[in-house]
CSV table of C-alpha atoms and ligand atoms in Angstrom, one decimal:
chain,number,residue,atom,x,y,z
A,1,UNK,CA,5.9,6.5,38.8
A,2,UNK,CA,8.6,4.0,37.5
A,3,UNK,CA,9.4,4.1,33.8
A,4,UNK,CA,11.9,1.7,31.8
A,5,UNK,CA,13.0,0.3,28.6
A,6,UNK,CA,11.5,-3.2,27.2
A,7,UNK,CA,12.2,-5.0,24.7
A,8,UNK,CA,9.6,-6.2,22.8
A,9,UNK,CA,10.9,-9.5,21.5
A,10,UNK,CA,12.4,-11.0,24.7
A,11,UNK,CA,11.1,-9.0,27.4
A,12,UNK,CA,14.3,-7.9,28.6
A,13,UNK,CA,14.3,-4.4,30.8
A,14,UNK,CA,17.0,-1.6,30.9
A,15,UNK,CA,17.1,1.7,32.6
A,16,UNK,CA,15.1,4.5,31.2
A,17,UNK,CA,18.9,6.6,31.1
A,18,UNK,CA,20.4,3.9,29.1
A,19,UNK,CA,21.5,5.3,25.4
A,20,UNK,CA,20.3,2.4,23.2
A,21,UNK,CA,17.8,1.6,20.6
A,22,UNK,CA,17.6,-1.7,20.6
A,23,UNK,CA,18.1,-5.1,22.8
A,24,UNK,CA,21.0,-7.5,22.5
A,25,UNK,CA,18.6,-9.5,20.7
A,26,UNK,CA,18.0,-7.1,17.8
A,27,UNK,CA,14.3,-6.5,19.3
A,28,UNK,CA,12.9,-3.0,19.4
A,29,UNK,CA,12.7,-1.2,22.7
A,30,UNK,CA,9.4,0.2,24.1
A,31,UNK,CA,9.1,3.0,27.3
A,32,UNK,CA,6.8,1.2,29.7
A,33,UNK,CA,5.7,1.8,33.2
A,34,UNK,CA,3.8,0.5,36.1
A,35,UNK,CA,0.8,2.3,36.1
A,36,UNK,CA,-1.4,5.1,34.1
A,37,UNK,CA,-4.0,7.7,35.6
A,38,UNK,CA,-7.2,5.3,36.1
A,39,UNK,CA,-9.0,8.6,34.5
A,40,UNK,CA,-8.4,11.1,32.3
A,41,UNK,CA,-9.8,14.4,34.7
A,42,UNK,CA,-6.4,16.0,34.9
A,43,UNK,CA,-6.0,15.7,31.3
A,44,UNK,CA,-8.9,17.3,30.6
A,45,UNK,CA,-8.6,19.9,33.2
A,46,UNK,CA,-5.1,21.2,31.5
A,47,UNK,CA,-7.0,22.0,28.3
A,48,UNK,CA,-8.0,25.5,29.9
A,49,UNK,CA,-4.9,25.9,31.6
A,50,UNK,CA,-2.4,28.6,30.7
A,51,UNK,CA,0.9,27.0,31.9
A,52,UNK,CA,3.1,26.3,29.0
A,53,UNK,CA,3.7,22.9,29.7
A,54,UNK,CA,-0.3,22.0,30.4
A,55,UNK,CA,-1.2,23.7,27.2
A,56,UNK,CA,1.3,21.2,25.0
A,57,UNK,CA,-0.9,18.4,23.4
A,58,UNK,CA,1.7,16.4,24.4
A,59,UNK,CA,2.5,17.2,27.8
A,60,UNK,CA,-0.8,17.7,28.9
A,61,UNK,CA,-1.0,14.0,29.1
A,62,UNK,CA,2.5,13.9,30.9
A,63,UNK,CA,1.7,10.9,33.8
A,64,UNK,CA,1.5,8.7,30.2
A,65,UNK,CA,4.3,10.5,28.5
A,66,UNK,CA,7.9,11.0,30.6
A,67,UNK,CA,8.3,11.1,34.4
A,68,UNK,CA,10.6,13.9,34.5
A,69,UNK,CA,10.0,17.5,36.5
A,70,UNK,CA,8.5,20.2,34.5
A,71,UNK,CA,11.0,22.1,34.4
A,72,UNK,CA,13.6,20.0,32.6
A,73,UNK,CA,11.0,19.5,29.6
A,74,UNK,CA,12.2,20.6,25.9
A,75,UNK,CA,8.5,22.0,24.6
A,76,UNK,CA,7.6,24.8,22.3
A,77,UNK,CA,4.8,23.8,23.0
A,78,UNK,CA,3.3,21.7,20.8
A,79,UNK,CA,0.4,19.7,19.5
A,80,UNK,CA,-3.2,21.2,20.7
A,81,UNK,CA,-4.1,20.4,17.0
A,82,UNK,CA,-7.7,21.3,15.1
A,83,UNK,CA,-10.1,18.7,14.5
A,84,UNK,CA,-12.0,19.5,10.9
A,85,UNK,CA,-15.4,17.5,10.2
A,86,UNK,CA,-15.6,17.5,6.1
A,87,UNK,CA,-18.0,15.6,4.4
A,88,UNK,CA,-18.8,13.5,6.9
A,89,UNK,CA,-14.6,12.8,7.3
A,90,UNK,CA,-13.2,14.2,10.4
A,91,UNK,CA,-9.3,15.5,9.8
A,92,UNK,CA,-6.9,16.3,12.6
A,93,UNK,CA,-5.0,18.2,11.4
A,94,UNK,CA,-0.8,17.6,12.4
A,95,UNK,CA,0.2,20.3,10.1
A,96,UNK,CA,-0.5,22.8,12.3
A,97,UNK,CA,2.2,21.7,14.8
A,98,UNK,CA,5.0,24.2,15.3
A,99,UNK,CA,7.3,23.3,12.4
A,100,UNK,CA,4.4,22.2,10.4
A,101,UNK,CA,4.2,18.3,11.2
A,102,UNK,CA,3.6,15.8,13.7
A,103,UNK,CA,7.1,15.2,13.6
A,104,UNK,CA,7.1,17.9,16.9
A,105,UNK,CA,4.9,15.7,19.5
A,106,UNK,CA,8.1,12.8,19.5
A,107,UNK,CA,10.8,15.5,18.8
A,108,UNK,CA,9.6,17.6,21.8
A,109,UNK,CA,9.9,14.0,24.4
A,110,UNK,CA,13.0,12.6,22.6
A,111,UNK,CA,15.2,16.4,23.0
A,112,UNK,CA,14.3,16.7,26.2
A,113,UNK,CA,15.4,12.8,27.2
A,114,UNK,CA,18.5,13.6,25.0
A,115,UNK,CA,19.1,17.0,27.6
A,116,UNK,CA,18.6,14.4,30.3
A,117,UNK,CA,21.0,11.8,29.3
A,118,UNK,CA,23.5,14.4,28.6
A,119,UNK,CA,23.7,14.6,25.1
A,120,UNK,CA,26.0,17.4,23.5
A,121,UNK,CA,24.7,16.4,19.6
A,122,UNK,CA,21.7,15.1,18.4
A,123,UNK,CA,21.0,13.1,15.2
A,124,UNK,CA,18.4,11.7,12.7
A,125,UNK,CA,17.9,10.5,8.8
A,126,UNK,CA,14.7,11.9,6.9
A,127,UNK,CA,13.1,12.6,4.2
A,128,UNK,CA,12.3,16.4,5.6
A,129,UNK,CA,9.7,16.8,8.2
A,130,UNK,CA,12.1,15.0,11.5
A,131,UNK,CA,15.2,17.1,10.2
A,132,UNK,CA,13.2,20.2,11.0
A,133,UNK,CA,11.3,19.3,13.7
A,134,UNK,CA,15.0,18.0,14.8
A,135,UNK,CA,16.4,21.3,13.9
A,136,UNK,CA,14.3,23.6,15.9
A,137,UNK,CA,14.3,21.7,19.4
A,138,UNK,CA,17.9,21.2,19.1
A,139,UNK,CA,18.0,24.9,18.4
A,140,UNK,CA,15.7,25.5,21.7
A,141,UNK,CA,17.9,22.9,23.6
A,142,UNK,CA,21.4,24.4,22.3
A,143,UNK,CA,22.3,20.9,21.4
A,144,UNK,CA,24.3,20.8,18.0
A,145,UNK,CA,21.8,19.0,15.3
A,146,UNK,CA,23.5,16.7,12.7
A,147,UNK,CA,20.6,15.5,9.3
A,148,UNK,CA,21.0,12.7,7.1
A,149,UNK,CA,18.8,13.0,3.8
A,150,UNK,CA,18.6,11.7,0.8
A,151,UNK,CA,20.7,13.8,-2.0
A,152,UNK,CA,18.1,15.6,-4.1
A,153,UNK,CA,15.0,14.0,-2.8
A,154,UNK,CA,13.7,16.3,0.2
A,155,UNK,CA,11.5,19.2,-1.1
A,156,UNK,CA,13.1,23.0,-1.0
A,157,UNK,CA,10.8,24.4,1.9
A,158,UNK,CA,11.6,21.1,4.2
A,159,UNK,CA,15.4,21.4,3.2
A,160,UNK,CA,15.4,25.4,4.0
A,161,UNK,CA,13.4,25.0,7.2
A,162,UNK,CA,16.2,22.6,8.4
A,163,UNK,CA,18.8,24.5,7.7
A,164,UNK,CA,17.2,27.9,8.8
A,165,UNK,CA,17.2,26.3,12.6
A,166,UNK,CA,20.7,25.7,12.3
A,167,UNK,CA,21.1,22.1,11.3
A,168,UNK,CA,24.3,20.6,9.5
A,169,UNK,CA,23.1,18.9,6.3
A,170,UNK,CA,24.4,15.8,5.3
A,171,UNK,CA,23.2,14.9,1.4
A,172,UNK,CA,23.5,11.5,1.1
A,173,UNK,CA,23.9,9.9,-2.3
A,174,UNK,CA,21.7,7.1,-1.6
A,175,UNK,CA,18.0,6.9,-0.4
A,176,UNK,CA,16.7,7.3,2.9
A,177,UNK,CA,17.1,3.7,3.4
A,178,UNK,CA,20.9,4.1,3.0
A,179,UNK,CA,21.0,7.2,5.3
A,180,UNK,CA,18.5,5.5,8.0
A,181,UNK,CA,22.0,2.7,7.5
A,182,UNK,CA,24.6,5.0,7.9
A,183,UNK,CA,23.1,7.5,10.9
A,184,UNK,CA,22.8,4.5,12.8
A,185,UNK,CA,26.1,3.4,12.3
A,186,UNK,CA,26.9,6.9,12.6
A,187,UNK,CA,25.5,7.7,15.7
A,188,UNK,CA,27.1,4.9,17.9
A,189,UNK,CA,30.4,5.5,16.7
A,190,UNK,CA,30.4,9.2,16.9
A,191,UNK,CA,28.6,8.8,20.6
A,192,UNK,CA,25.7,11.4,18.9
A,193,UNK,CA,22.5,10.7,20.2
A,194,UNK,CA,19.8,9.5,18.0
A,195,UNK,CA,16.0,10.4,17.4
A,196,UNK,CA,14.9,8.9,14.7
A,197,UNK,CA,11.5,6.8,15.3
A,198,UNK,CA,13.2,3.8,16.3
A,199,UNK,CA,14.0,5.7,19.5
A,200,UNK,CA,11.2,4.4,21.3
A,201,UNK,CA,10.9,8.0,23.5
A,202,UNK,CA,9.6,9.8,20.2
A,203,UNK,CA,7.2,6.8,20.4
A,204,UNK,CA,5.9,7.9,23.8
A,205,UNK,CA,5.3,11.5,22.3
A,206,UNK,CA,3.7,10.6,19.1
A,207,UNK,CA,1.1,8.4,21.0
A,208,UNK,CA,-0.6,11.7,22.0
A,209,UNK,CA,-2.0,12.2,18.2
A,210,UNK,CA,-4.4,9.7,19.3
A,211,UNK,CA,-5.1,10.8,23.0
A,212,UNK,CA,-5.4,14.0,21.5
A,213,UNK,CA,-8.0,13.4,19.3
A,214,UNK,CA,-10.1,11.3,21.7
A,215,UNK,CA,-10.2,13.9,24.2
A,216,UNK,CA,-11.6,15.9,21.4
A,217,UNK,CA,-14.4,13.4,20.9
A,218,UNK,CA,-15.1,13.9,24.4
A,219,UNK,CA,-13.3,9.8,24.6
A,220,UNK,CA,-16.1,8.8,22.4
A,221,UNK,CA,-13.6,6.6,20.0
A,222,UNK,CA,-14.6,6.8,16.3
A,223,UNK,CA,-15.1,3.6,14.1
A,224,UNK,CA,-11.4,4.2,12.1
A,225,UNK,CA,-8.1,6.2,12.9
A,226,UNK,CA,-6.4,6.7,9.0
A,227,UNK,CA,-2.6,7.3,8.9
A,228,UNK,CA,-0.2,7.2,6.0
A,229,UNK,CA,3.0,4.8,6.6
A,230,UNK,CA,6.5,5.3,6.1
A,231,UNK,CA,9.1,4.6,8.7
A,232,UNK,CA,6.0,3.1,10.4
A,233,UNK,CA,6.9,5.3,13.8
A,234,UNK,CA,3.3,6.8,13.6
A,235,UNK,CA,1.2,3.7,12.8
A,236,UNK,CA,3.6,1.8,16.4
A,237,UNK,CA,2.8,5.3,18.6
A,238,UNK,CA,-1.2,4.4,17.3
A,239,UNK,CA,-1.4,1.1,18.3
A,240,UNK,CA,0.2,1.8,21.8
A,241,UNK,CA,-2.0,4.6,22.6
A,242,UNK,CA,-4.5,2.8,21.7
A,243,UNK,CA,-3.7,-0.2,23.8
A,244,UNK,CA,-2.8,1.9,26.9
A,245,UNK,CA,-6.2,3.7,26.3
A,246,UNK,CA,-8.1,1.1,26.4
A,247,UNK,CA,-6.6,-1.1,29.3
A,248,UNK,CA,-6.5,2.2,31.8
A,249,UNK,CA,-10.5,2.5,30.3
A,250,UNK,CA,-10.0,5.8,29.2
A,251,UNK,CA,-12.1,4.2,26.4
A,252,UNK,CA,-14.9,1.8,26.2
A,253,UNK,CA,-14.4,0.3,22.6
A,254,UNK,CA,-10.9,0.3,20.5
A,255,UNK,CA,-10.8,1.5,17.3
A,256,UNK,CA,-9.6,0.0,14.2
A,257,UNK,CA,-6.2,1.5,12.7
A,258,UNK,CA,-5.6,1.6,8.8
A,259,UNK,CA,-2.2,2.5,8.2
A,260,UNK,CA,-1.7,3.5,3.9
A,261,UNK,CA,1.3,3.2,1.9
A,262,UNK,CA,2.3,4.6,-1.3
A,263,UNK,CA,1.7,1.7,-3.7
A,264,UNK,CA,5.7,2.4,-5.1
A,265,UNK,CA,6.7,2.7,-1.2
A,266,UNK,CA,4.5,-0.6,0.4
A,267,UNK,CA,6.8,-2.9,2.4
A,268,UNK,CA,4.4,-2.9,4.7
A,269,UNK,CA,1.3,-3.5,2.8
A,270,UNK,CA,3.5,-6.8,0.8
A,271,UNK,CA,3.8,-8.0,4.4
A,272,UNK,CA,0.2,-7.6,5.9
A,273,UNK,CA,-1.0,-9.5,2.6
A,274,UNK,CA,0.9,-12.3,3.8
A,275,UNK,CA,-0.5,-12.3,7.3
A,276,UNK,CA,2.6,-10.4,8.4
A,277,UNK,CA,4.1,-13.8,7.5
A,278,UNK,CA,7.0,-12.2,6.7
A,279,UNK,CA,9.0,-8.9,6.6
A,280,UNK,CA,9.8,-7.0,2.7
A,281,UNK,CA,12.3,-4.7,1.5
A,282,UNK,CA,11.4,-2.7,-1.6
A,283,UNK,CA,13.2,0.3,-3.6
A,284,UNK,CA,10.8,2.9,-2.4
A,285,UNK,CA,9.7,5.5,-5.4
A,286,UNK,CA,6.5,7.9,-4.8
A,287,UNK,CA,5.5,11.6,-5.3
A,288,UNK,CA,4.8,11.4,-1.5
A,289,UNK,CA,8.6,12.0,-0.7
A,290,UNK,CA,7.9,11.7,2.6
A,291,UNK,CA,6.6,8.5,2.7
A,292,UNK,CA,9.6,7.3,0.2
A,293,UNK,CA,10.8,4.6,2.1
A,294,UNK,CA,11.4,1.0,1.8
A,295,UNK,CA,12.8,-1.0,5.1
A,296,UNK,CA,10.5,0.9,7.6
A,297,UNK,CA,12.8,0.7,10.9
A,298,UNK,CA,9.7,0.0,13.4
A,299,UNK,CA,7.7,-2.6,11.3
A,300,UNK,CA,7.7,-5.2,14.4
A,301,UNK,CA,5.9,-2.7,16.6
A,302,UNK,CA,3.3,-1.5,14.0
A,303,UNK,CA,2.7,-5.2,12.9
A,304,UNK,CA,1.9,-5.5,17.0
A,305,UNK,CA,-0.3,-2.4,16.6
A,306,UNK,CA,-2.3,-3.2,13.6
A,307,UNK,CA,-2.7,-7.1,15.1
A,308,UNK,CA,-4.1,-5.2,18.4
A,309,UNK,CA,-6.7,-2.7,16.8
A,310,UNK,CA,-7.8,-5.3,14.0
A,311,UNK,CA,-6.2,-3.0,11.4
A,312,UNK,CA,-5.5,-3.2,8.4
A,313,UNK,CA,-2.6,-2.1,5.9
A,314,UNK,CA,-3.8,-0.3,2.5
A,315,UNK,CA,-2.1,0.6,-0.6
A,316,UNK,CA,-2.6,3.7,-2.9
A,317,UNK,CA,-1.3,5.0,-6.3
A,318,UNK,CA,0.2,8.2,-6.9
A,319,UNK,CA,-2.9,9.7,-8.9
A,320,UNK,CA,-5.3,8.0,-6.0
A,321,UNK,CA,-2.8,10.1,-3.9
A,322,UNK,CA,-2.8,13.7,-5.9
A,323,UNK,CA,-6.4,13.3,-6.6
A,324,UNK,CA,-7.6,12.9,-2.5
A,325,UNK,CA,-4.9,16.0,-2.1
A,326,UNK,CA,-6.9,18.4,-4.2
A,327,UNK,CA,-10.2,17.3,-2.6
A,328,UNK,CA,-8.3,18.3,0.8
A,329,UNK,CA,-6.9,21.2,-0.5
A,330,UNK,CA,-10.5,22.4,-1.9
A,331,UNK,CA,-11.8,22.2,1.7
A,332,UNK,CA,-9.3,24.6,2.4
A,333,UNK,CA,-7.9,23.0,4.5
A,334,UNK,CA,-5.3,21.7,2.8
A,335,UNK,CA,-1.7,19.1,3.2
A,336,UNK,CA,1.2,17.8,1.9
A,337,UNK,CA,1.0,14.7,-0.5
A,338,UNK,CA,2.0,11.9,2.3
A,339,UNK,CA,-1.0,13.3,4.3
A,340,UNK,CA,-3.6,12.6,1.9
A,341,UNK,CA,-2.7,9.1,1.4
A,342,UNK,CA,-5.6,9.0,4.1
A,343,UNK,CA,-8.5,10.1,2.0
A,344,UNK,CA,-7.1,7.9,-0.6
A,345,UNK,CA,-7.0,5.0,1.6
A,346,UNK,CA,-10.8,6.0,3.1
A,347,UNK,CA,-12.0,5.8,-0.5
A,348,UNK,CA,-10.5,2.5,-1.3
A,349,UNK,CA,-11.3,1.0,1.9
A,350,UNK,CA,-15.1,2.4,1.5
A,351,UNK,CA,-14.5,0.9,-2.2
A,352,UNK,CA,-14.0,-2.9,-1.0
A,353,UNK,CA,-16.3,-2.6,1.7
A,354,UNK,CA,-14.2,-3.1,4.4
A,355,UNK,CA,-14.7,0.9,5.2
A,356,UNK,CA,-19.0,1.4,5.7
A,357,UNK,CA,-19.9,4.5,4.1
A,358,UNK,CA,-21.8,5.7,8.0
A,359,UNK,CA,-18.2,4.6,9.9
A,360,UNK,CA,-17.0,7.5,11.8
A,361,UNK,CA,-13.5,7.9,10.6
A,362,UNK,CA,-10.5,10.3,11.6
A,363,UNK,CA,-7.9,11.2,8.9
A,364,UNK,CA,-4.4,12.3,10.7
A,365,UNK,CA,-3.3,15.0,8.2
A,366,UNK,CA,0.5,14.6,8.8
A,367,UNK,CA,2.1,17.3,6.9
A,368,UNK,CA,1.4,21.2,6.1
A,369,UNK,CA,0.3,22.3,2.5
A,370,UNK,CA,3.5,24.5,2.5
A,371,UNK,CA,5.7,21.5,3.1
A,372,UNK,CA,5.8,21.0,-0.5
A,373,UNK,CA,5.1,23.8,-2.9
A,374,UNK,CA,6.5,22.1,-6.0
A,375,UNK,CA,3.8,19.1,-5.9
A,376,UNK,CA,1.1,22.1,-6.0
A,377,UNK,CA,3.0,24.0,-8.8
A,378,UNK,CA,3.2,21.1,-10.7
A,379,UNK,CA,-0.5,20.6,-11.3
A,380,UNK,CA,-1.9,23.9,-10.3
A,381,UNK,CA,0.0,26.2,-12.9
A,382,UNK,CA,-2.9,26.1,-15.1
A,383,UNK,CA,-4.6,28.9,-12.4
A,384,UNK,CA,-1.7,31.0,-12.4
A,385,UNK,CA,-1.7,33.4,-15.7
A,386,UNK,CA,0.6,36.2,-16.3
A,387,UNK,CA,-0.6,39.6,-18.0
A,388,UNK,CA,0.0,43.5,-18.4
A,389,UNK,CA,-1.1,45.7,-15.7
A,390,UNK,CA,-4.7,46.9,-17.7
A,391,UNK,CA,-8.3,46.6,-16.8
A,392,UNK,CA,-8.3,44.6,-20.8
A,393,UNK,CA,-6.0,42.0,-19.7
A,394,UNK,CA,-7.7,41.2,-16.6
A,395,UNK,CA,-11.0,41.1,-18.4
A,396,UNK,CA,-9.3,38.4,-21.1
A,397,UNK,CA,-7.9,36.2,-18.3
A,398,UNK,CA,-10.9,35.8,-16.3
A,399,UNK,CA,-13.6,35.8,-19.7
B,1,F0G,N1,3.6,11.8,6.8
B,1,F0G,C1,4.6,12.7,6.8
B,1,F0G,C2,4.2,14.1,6.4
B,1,F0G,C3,5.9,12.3,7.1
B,1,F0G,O1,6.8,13.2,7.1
B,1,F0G,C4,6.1,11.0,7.4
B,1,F0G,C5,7.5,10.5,7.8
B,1,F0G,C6,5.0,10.1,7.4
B,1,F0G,C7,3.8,10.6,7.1
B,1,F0G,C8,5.2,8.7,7.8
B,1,F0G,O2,5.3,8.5,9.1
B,1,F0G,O3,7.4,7.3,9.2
B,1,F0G,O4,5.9,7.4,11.2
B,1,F0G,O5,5.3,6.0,9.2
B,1,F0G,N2,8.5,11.2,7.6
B,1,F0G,C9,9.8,10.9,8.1
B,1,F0G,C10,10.7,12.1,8.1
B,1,F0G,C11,10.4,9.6,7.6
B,1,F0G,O6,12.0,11.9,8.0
B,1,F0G,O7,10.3,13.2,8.1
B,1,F0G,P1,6.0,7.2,9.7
């Protein structure tokens, strides 16, 4: 199968091995190739299979993914994800990839295209969840792993988790806009090989969230697929998956994408207002630091994937936000605050009717509850009471 690099302004190809990120024209680059499976059998029939490769989420679905030889692939593995129903909401649940986030399903395809363009040093901005996911597959790869982040703004367990895999730490005194900047400009003068979300291979590995949770509706597609936005590399893999599912008829009927944004952190949502019209820049603030982000690098391709499903864009406030966390968290089930953007969004949607109340919806859960323990402390503390070691003092705290 024949895979290359297309832009998707101007149409112009490149060679799948080429190090770049964008066309001459300034156009984002998408992987594309000549055909997919007509059927999803050998998919499916990987789901039982013990072979570390067949059992990733993500390289189960490998004819769609990356041609490359199995034995060349970077993979932990990864993905193979629960589906939760709730309340009538069904969550799949990203958090419960290897370093906690979904971050792992591109990280997993971009390390191992970075091995086979013969990278020495890998590279990224965040706000947390890519700098770990980055850190451990450079760790597997024995590529040297170099993190941009915003000085002061990624929480403590994200920070020690990227560090812990090895990563060098670079604290940026600026926001993750100004380190998404300065890695780029970073990364093509320093010859270090990016993987940020605007390095269309994570794009190819992220699609699989999607497959994934079809092939767990048996490729009965729900009404809604609900993801939070940021650097709007999740929202662009949704769209394509969806696209590519739907022309190879792995599905009958495409499902509608609604992509939610902090209401301090909504570029996006400015834009879709406006018919995508035009493209906004904001100073990004939120309690969802991961989502903290104001010139989302991949906005053409997720205004291609919301115009393709018939999505729509959503904002929520940071209350709407905590308050759809502690309904998540009392399912025990539980996330980080970016994640539950999604319930917010549901309830709004369901709110302005645009969401019916009997639409089957799937929530992508992006982030694991542990991701950020401070947001929990915060409001929680309450619960947590302090007393002597006697029979008396437990009997007072819990009267
Ligand atoms: N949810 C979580 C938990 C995230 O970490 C991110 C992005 C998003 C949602 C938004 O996804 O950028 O594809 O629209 N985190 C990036 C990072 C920016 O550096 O970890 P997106």
């Amino acid at each position: 199968m024949t895979e290359w690099l297309q832009c998707i302004t101007c149409s112009r190809r490149f060679e799948a091995t080429e190090i770049r990120y964008t066309c001459d024209c300034g156009g984002l680059l998408s992987v594309e190739r000549d055909k997919l499976p007509k059927n999803t059998k050998q998919f499916d029939a990987r789901r039982t299979s013990r072979n570390t490769v067949d059992s990733s989420g993500v390289w189960r679905f490998r004819e769609a993914v990356l041609s490359i030889p199995d034995d060349q692939i970077v993979t932990h593995p990864e993905g193979a994800t629960r589906l939760y129903e709730r309340e009538g909401l069904l969550f799949k649940h990203e958090g419960e990839n290897p370093t906690g986030s979904f971050k792992d399903r591109g990280m997993t395809v971009a390390m191992t295209q970075a091995v086979r363009v013969g990278a020495r040093a890998v590279a990224c901005a965040s706000t947390g969840n890519t700098s770990a996911s980055l850190a451990a597959y450079a760790a597997q790869a024995g590529l040297r792993a170099v993190v941009f982040v915003p000085a002061g703004k990624v929480s403590a367990g994200k920070l020690a988790q990227t560090l812990a895999y090895g990563a060098t730490c670079l604290q940026i005194r600026g926001d993750f806009d100004a380190a998404m900047k300065l890695v780029l400009e970073a990364s093509s003068r320093l010859g270090i090989y990016l993987v940020n979300s605007i390095n269309p291979f994570r794009i190819e590995g992220q699609k699989t969230i999607v497959w994934e949770l079809l092939q767990d509706l048996d490729w009965t597609p729900p009404d809604w697929i609900v993801v939070p936005a940021g650097n709007l590399g999740n929202t662009s893999a949704f769209g394509k998956a969806l696209k590519e599912a739907t022309e190879a008829g792995w599905i009958k009927r495409t499902p509608r994408l609604a992509s939610i944004q902090a209401s301090g952190a909504n570029p996006f949502y400015r834009s879709f207002l406006e018919s995508f019209s035009g493209r906004h820049r904001v100073t990004a603030e939120t309690i969802a630091s991961a989502i903290r982000i104001g010139d989302p690098v991949s906005h053409d391709r997720a205004v291609a994937a919301i115009r393709y499903t018939g999505g729509v864009v959503e904002e929520v406030t940071d209350d709407e936000i905590m308050d759809a966390k502690r309904t998540i968290d009392g399912m025990g089930i539980g996330c980080e605050p970016a994640s539950a953007a999604t319930l917010a969004g549901v309830r709004k949607l369901r709110a302005s009717g645009v969401m019916r109340d009997d639409d089957r919806v799937v929530c992508v859960l992006t982030g694991h509850l542990l991701k950020d323990a401070d947001a929990i402390m915060k409001s929680a503390a309450g619960r947590s009471i302090e007393i002597d070691a006697t029979i008396e003092a437990v009997e007072r705290a819990l009267r």
